[in-house]
């Protein structure tokens, strides 16, 4: 064996580098876990009380879907069930009964639903996203009417009711194409 020359003065020795490398490895592990939690649970926040109360759609067998489809189905199902919860203004009468607080809640639910659907590139997902965006637009008109104080007119209430029905139809079409 040959003798190696001593390290220069102040150079890190293996004993001094070990804590530094362990700290880097721990930091990388924390980042990996955080990214995985975000990707699988959209931030790891868990279901909202309304989402827990909503019924979930039946899941297709795992063998007939790819892993990406399974993630998409889980994410969009969770968002749809939260959106379709107890406070969804699904009829014209529900829409006319909205006040500033409840219309804001409905708008937030619609935005969260659209955020969950946005980013998937298959056509059924794009169709669903477009329907949700249409619902969000119609609800924003209701918000303007409520804030101005003129009350929600019959035409706009019917437009929101039709938009809710369109989202439900596009959701069923998406589910049949992606999760079956």
XYZ file of N, CA and C in Angstrom:
540
model
N 0.830 -1.180 0.000
C 0.000 0.000 0.000
C 0.866 1.231 0.000
N 0.380 2.228 -0.659
C 1.118 3.485 -0.688
C 0.498 4.419 0.331
N 1.328 5.192 0.914
C 0.841 6.175 1.872
C 0.413 7.428 1.120
N -0.772 7.915 1.453
C -1.265 9.141 0.848
C -0.755 10.313 1.663
N -0.516 11.424 0.979
C -0.076 12.591 1.730
C -1.214 13.098 2.609
N -0.914 13.751 3.707
C -1.972 14.264 4.583
C -2.772 15.346 3.848
N -4.065 15.492 4.182
C -4.862 16.525 3.517
C -4.353 17.901 3.878
N -4.551 18.872 2.987
C -4.112 20.229 3.286
C -4.833 20.750 4.534
N -4.261 21.723 5.154
C -4.841 22.293 6.370
C -6.208 22.903 6.061
N -7.197 22.608 6.879
C -8.541 23.157 6.711
C -9.422 22.365 5.766
N -8.901 21.329 5.100
C -9.716 20.522 4.185
C -10.657 19.643 4.997
N -11.890 19.465 4.533
C -12.819 18.637 5.300
C -12.395 17.178 5.278
N -12.457 16.553 6.399
C -12.141 15.130 6.501
C -13.448 14.366 6.380
N -13.369 13.059 6.104
C -14.613 12.294 5.988
C -15.496 12.415 7.236
N -14.895 12.509 8.401
C -15.687 12.626 9.629
C -16.442 13.962 9.676
N -15.853 15.024 9.099
C -16.517 16.330 9.099
C -17.573 16.424 7.997
N -17.420 15.687 6.911
C -18.373 15.745 5.806
C -19.642 14.941 6.079
N -19.567 13.938 6.903
C -20.708 13.061 7.144
C -21.939 13.824 7.644
N -21.868 14.688 8.677
C -23.080 15.405 9.106
C -23.646 16.291 7.994
N -22.769 16.902 7.209
C -23.217 17.747 6.109
C -23.975 16.922 5.067
N -23.444 15.749 4.712
C -24.110 14.888 3.729
C -25.425 14.333 4.285
N -25.451 14.016 5.577
C -26.700 13.536 6.174
C -27.760 14.631 6.170
N -27.373 15.872 6.417
C -28.325 16.983 6.390
C -28.884 17.183 4.978
N -28.042 17.073 3.981
C -28.504 17.202 2.593
C -29.462 16.067 2.252
N -29.118 14.839 2.628
C -29.983 13.691 2.345
C -31.334 13.849 3.040
N -31.337 14.331 4.271
C -32.599 14.532 4.996
C -33.439 15.612 4.310
N -32.804 16.676 3.861
C -33.531 17.735 3.159
C -34.148 17.246 1.870
N -33.413 16.447 1.116
C -33.934 15.886 -0.126
C -35.115 14.957 0.174
N -35.014 14.166 1.227
C -36.106 13.262 1.588
C -37.367 14.043 1.949
N -37.216 15.140 2.676
C -38.368 15.964 3.039
C -39.019 16.544 1.796
N -38.231 17.007 0.856
C -38.770 17.574 -0.382
C -39.499 16.505 -1.187
N -38.935 15.313 -1.285
C -39.575 14.229 -2.039
C -40.918 13.863 -1.412
N -40.971 13.757 -0.095
C -42.219 13.425 0.585
C -43.254 14.534 0.377
N -42.829 15.793 0.447
C -43.761 16.912 0.261
C -44.324 16.923 -1.156
N -43.487 16.693 -2.152
C -43.950 16.666 -3.535
C -44.912 15.499 -3.751
N -44.604 14.346 -3.188
C -45.493 13.188 -3.335
C -46.835 13.445 -2.664
N -46.813 14.053 -1.488
C -48.071 14.354 -0.791
C -48.898 15.343 -1.594
N -48.267 16.336 -2.186
C -48.996 17.315 -2.996
C -49.587 16.663 -4.226
N -48.792 15.845 -4.904
C -49.260 15.220 -6.137
C -50.401 14.246 -5.880
N -50.338 13.506 -4.798
C -51.374 12.510 -4.530
C -52.597 13.089 -3.849
N -52.413 14.112 -3.020
C -53.543 14.616 -2.268
C -53.809 16.077 -2.471
N -53.221 16.690 -3.502
C -53.420 18.115 -3.764
C -53.150 18.929 -2.519
N -51.972 18.713 -1.953
C -51.573 19.489 -0.793
C -51.745 18.734 0.502
N -52.275 17.528 0.476
C -52.400 16.726 1.676
C -53.425 17.249 2.657
N -54.352 18.077 2.213
C -55.294 18.675 3.141
C -56.442 17.750 3.487
N -56.638 16.675 2.754
C -57.726 15.759 3.039
C -59.053 16.308 2.555
N -60.077 15.502 2.642
C -61.378 15.952 2.150
C -62.019 16.965 3.082
N -62.802 17.839 2.499
C -63.539 18.811 3.284
C -64.755 18.117 3.877
N -65.398 18.705 4.876
C -66.584 18.058 5.431
C -67.651 17.786 4.381
N -67.820 18.721 3.434
C -68.814 18.491 2.380
C -68.397 17.339 1.493
N -67.080 17.198 1.235
C -66.619 16.100 0.389
C -66.825 14.774 1.100
N -66.629 14.744 2.402
C -66.833 13.511 3.138
C -68.303 13.127 3.155
N -69.188 14.114 3.157
C -70.619 13.834 3.181
C -71.128 13.401 1.811
N -70.472 13.828 0.766
C -70.920 13.491 -0.588
C -70.609 12.033 -0.883
N -71.413 11.434 -1.706
C -71.153 10.054 -2.074
C -70.161 10.028 -3.212
N -69.295 9.048 -3.176
C -68.309 8.957 -4.244
C -68.819 8.014 -5.315
N -68.349 8.243 -6.526
C -68.746 7.406 -7.650
C -68.016 6.078 -7.549
N -68.574 5.005 -8.065
C -67.913 3.716 -7.992
C -66.617 3.728 -8.781
N -65.607 3.094 -8.245
C -64.297 3.068 -8.888
C -64.218 1.880 -9.839
N -63.544 2.085 -10.948
C -63.313 0.999 -11.888
C -62.198 0.118 -11.342
N -62.103 -1.084 -11.839
C -61.061 -1.969 -11.338
C -59.697 -1.426 -11.725
N -58.738 -1.648 -10.843
C -57.401 -1.102 -11.039
C -56.712 -1.721 -12.243
N -57.092 -2.924 -12.612
C -56.404 -3.596 -13.706
C -56.754 -3.004 -15.068
N -57.882 -2.283 -15.177
C -58.284 -1.750 -16.468
C -57.809 -0.322 -16.684
N -57.147 0.272 -15.700
C -56.719 1.664 -15.809
C -55.219 1.776 -15.593
N -54.632 2.771 -16.224
C -53.223 3.034 -15.998
C -53.075 3.783 -14.685
N -51.858 3.877 -14.187
C -51.609 4.595 -12.939
C -51.970 6.069 -13.081
N -51.685 6.658 -14.238
C -52.021 8.068 -14.458
C -53.527 8.269 -14.448
N -54.271 7.332 -15.061
C -55.730 7.420 -15.044
C -56.266 7.267 -13.626
N -55.654 6.402 -12.837
C -56.097 6.220 -11.453
C -55.919 7.502 -10.654
N -54.793 8.173 -10.833
C -54.555 9.435 -10.137
C -55.556 10.488 -10.614
N -55.750 10.574 -11.923
C -56.713 11.534 -12.470
C -58.112 11.253 -11.936
N -58.517 9.995 -11.934
C -59.851 9.643 -11.448
C -60.017 10.012 -9.980
N -59.026 9.732 -9.186
C -59.093 10.058 -7.755
C -59.182 11.559 -7.547
N -58.323 12.308 -8.206
C -58.298 13.765 -8.019
C -59.598 14.420 -8.472
N -60.063 14.055 -9.654
C -61.268 14.698 -10.180
C -62.511 14.215 -9.443
N -62.572 12.940 -9.078
C -63.709 12.459 -8.287
C -63.801 13.219 -6.964
N -62.678 13.386 -6.305
C -62.661 14.106 -5.029
C -63.142 15.547 -5.220
N -62.671 16.200 -6.263
C -63.077 17.586 -6.513
C -64.560 17.666 -6.888
N -65.028 16.714 -7.695
C -66.442 16.724 -8.091
C -67.341 16.514 -6.876
N -66.976 15.565 -6.023
C -67.792 15.290 -4.846
C -67.818 16.484 -3.897
N -66.712 17.195 -3.781
C -66.696 18.399 -2.954
C -67.579 19.479 -3.571
N -67.506 19.639 -4.876
C -68.304 20.641 -5.582
C -69.788 20.309 -5.499
N -70.130 19.041 -5.662
C -71.529 18.621 -5.689
C -72.092 18.426 -4.286
N -71.417 18.969 -3.287
C -71.850 18.833 -1.905
C -73.157 19.545 -1.621
N -73.423 19.707 -0.369
C -74.719 20.192 0.083
C -75.036 21.630 -0.319
N -74.036 22.460 -0.572
C -74.318 23.872 -0.860
C -74.380 24.200 -2.361
N -74.358 23.199 -3.223
C -74.410 23.449 -4.661
C -75.780 24.006 -5.050
N -75.801 25.194 -5.641
C -77.084 25.730 -6.105
C -77.468 25.067 -7.424
N -78.213 23.973 -7.349
C -78.478 23.184 -8.549
C -79.798 23.511 -9.234
N -80.688 24.212 -8.554
C -81.955 24.588 -9.181
C -82.041 26.110 -9.262
N -82.932 26.589 -10.102
C -83.110 28.036 -10.236
C -83.525 28.653 -8.903
N -84.337 27.946 -8.127
C -84.754 28.457 -6.816
C -83.556 28.566 -5.873
N -82.650 27.581 -5.924
C -81.432 27.647 -5.102
C -80.595 28.862 -5.481
N -80.483 29.110 -6.775
C -79.670 30.225 -7.261
C -80.273 31.548 -6.814
N -81.576 31.674 -6.905
C -82.243 32.923 -6.508
C -82.117 33.175 -5.010
N -81.907 32.118 -4.228
C -81.786 32.254 -2.776
C -80.368 32.598 -2.324
N -79.413 32.670 -3.241
C -78.030 32.954 -2.861
C -77.896 34.377 -2.320
N -77.009 34.516 -1.331
C -76.646 35.841 -0.832
C -75.150 36.029 -1.063
N -74.581 37.133 -0.621
C -73.173 37.418 -0.903
C -72.240 36.340 -0.368
N -72.538 35.807 0.791
C -71.672 34.788 1.389
C -71.804 33.468 0.647
N -73.022 33.029 0.406
C -73.205 31.722 -0.223
C -72.781 31.714 -1.688
N -72.945 32.828 -2.386
C -72.478 32.863 -3.774
C -70.947 32.831 -3.803
N -70.304 33.452 -2.843
C -68.833 33.414 -2.773
C -68.362 31.985 -2.488
N -69.064 31.287 -1.600
C -68.707 29.891 -1.323
C -68.865 29.035 -2.573
N -69.958 29.237 -3.300
C -70.185 28.473 -4.526
C -69.109 28.787 -5.571
N -68.714 30.057 -5.650
C -67.653 30.439 -6.596
C -66.326 29.792 -6.208
N -66.007 29.768 -4.918
C -64.776 29.123 -4.459
C -64.784 27.628 -4.772
N -65.937 26.978 -4.553
C -66.051 25.551 -4.878
C -65.841 25.312 -6.375
N -66.416 26.179 -7.207
C -66.235 26.048 -8.653
C -64.794 26.252 -9.072
N -64.117 27.228 -8.447
C -62.705 27.463 -8.754
C -61.846 26.266 -8.346
N -62.132 25.694 -7.176
C -61.368 24.522 -6.723
C -61.577 23.337 -7.655
N -62.802 23.158 -8.104
C -63.107 22.070 -9.036
C -62.355 22.271 -10.341
N -62.379 23.483 -10.871
C -61.674 23.761 -12.121
C -60.177 23.565 -11.957
N -59.626 23.970 -10.826
C -58.195 23.772 -10.582
C -57.825 22.290 -10.593
N -58.707 21.448 -10.061
C -58.429 20.008 -10.030
C -58.489 19.384 -11.419
N -59.336 19.913 -12.286
C -59.512 19.332 -13.623
C -58.499 19.887 -14.611
N -58.131 21.149 -14.421
C -57.196 21.798 -15.340
C -55.859 21.055 -15.324
N -55.294 20.876 -16.472
C -53.984 20.251 -16.563
C -54.008 18.839 -17.124
N -55.152 18.202 -17.140
C -55.246 16.895 -17.776
C -55.534 17.123 -19.251
N -54.811 16.426 -20.104
C -54.827 16.767 -21.526
C -55.772 15.942 -22.382
N -56.439 14.951 -21.811
C -57.354 14.173 -22.641
C -58.608 14.999 -22.918
N -59.279 14.705 -24.017
C -60.423 15.509 -24.452
C -61.575 15.518 -23.455
N -61.934 14.368 -22.839
C -63.027 14.435 -21.854
C -62.715 15.375 -20.677
N -61.458 15.426 -20.265
C -61.070 16.342 -19.180
C -61.175 17.787 -19.634
N -60.783 18.048 -20.872
C -60.899 19.407 -21.410
C -62.362 19.819 -21.528
N -63.216 18.886 -21.944
C -64.650 19.182 -22.040
C -65.235 19.479 -20.665
N -64.828 18.699 -19.667
C -65.294 18.925 -18.305
C -64.805 20.278 -17.797
N -63.552 20.602 -18.050
C -63.007 21.895 -17.620
C -63.761 23.048 -18.272
N -64.100 22.901 -19.549
C -64.851 23.965 -20.234
C -66.241 24.128 -19.626
N -66.878 23.018 -19.273
C -68.204 23.102 -18.643
C -68.111 23.771 -17.272
N -67.078 23.449 -16.519
C -66.904 24.069 -15.196
C -66.630 25.559 -15.353
N -65.821 25.923 -16.338
C -65.544 27.345 -16.588
C -66.835 28.075 -16.955
N -67.702 27.446 -17.735
C -68.996 28.045 -18.066
C -69.859 28.234 -16.828
N -69.870 27.245 -15.953
C -70.599 27.352 -14.681
C -70.043 28.512 -13.857
N -68.713 28.580 -13.768
C -68.084 29.656 -12.992
C -68.448 31.028 -13.560
N -68.513 31.134 -14.888
C -68.898 32.405 -15.505
C -70.328 32.778 -15.137
N -71.232 31.829 -15.280
C -72.642 32.111 -14.966
C -72.794 32.489 -13.494
N -72.030 31.844 -12.636
C -72.092 32.166 -11.208
C -71.504 33.544 -10.919
N -70.509 33.963 -11.718
C -69.951 35.308 -11.516
C -70.970 36.388 -11.880
N -71.815 36.111 -12.856
C -72.888 37.053 -13.197
C -73.884 37.139 -12.035
N -74.194 35.985 -11.432
C -75.058 35.980 -10.249
C -74.418 36.804 -9.135
N -73.123 36.634 -8.950
C -72.425 37.390 -7.913
C -72.578 38.894 -8.153
N -72.424 39.314 -9.394
C -72.574 40.742 -9.704
C -73.987 41.213 -9.385
N -74.979 40.417 -9.724
C -76.363 40.802 -9.438
C -76.615 40.882 -7.933
N -76.054 39.949 -7.183
C -76.247 39.947 -5.731
C -75.539 41.132 -5.091
N -74.315 41.403 -5.517
C -73.542 42.506 -4.929
C -74.185 43.851 -5.253
N -74.658 44.018 -6.464
C -75.307 45.269 -6.859
C -76.605 45.454 -6.080
N -77.217 44.347 -5.711
C -78.441 44.427 -4.933
C -79.702 44.341 -5.756
N -79.576 44.040 -7.031
C -80.754 43.963 -7.888
C -81.461 42.622 -7.771
N -80.825 41.652 -7.122
C -81.407 40.322 -7.021
C -81.121 39.518 -8.269
N -81.178 38.222 -8.143
C -80.889 37.333 -9.262
C -82.144 37.222 -10.122
N -81.997 37.546 -11.415
C -83.168 37.460 -12.288
C -83.399 36.011 -12.725
N -84.595 35.752 -13.210
C -84.999 34.393 -13.589
C -84.118 33.820 -14.693
N -83.753 34.657 -15.654
C -82.930 34.201 -16.769
C -81.561 33.713 -16.288
N -80.956 34.462 -15.379
C -79.641 34.080 -14.881
C -79.727 32.846 -13.979
N -80.774 32.748 -13.198
C -80.959 31.561 -12.358
C -81.091 30.311 -13.228
N -81.826 30.426 -14.334
C -81.964 29.301 -15.260
C -80.634 28.979 -15.941
N -79.839 29.996 -16.225
C -78.528 29.768 -16.855
C -77.600 28.993 -15.924
N -77.628 29.316 -14.642
C -76.797 28.577 -13.684
C -77.299 27.145 -13.550
N -78.619 26.962 -13.490
C -79.187 25.619 -13.402
C -78.754 24.781 -14.614
N -78.794 25.365 -15.804
C -78.359 24.661 -17.018
C -76.857 24.363 -16.974
N -76.069 25.287 -16.437
C -74.622 25.076 -16.338
C -74.294 23.939 -15.378
N -75.024 23.849 -14.276
C -74.825 22.745 -13.326
C -75.137 21.418 -14.013
N -76.220 21.367 -14.760
C -76.590 20.144 -15.473
C -75.531 19.771 -16.512
N -74.972 20.780 -17.187
C -73.936 20.512 -18.192
C -72.678 19.959 -17.531
N -72.294 20.524 -16.385
C -71.120 20.008 -15.668
C -71.373 18.558 -15.258
N -72.559 18.263 -14.740
C -72.877 16.889 -14.337
C -72.800 15.939 -15.534
N -73.316 16.361 -16.690
C -73.252 15.530 -17.896
C -71.815 15.307 -18.352
N -71.003 16.361 -18.361
C -69.606 16.243 -18.792
C -68.803 15.406 -17.800
N -69.153 15.493 -16.520
C -68.486 14.666 -15.518
C -68.774 13.193 -15.789
N -70.035 12.858 -16.070
C -70.378 11.468 -16.348
C -69.674 10.971 -17.619
N -69.597 11.825 -18.633
C -68.896 11.447 -19.875
C -67.404 11.261 -19.612
N -66.822 12.177 -18.824
C -65.399 12.037 -18.469
C -65.165 10.737 -17.719
N -66.034 10.451 -16.744
C -65.885 9.258 -15.896
C -65.971 7.995 -16.749
N -66.909 7.964 -17.681
C -67.068 6.791 -18.546
C -65.839 6.604 -19.435
N -65.262 7.696 -19.918
C -64.110 7.603 -20.821
C -62.799 7.341 -20.091
N -62.663 7.822 -18.877
C -61.374 7.772 -18.195
C -61.294 6.713 -17.106
N -62.353 6.508 -16.383
C -62.291 5.665 -15.190
C -62.922 4.293 -15.368
N -63.381 3.962 -16.534
C -64.007 2.653 -16.747
C -63.054 1.680 -17.369
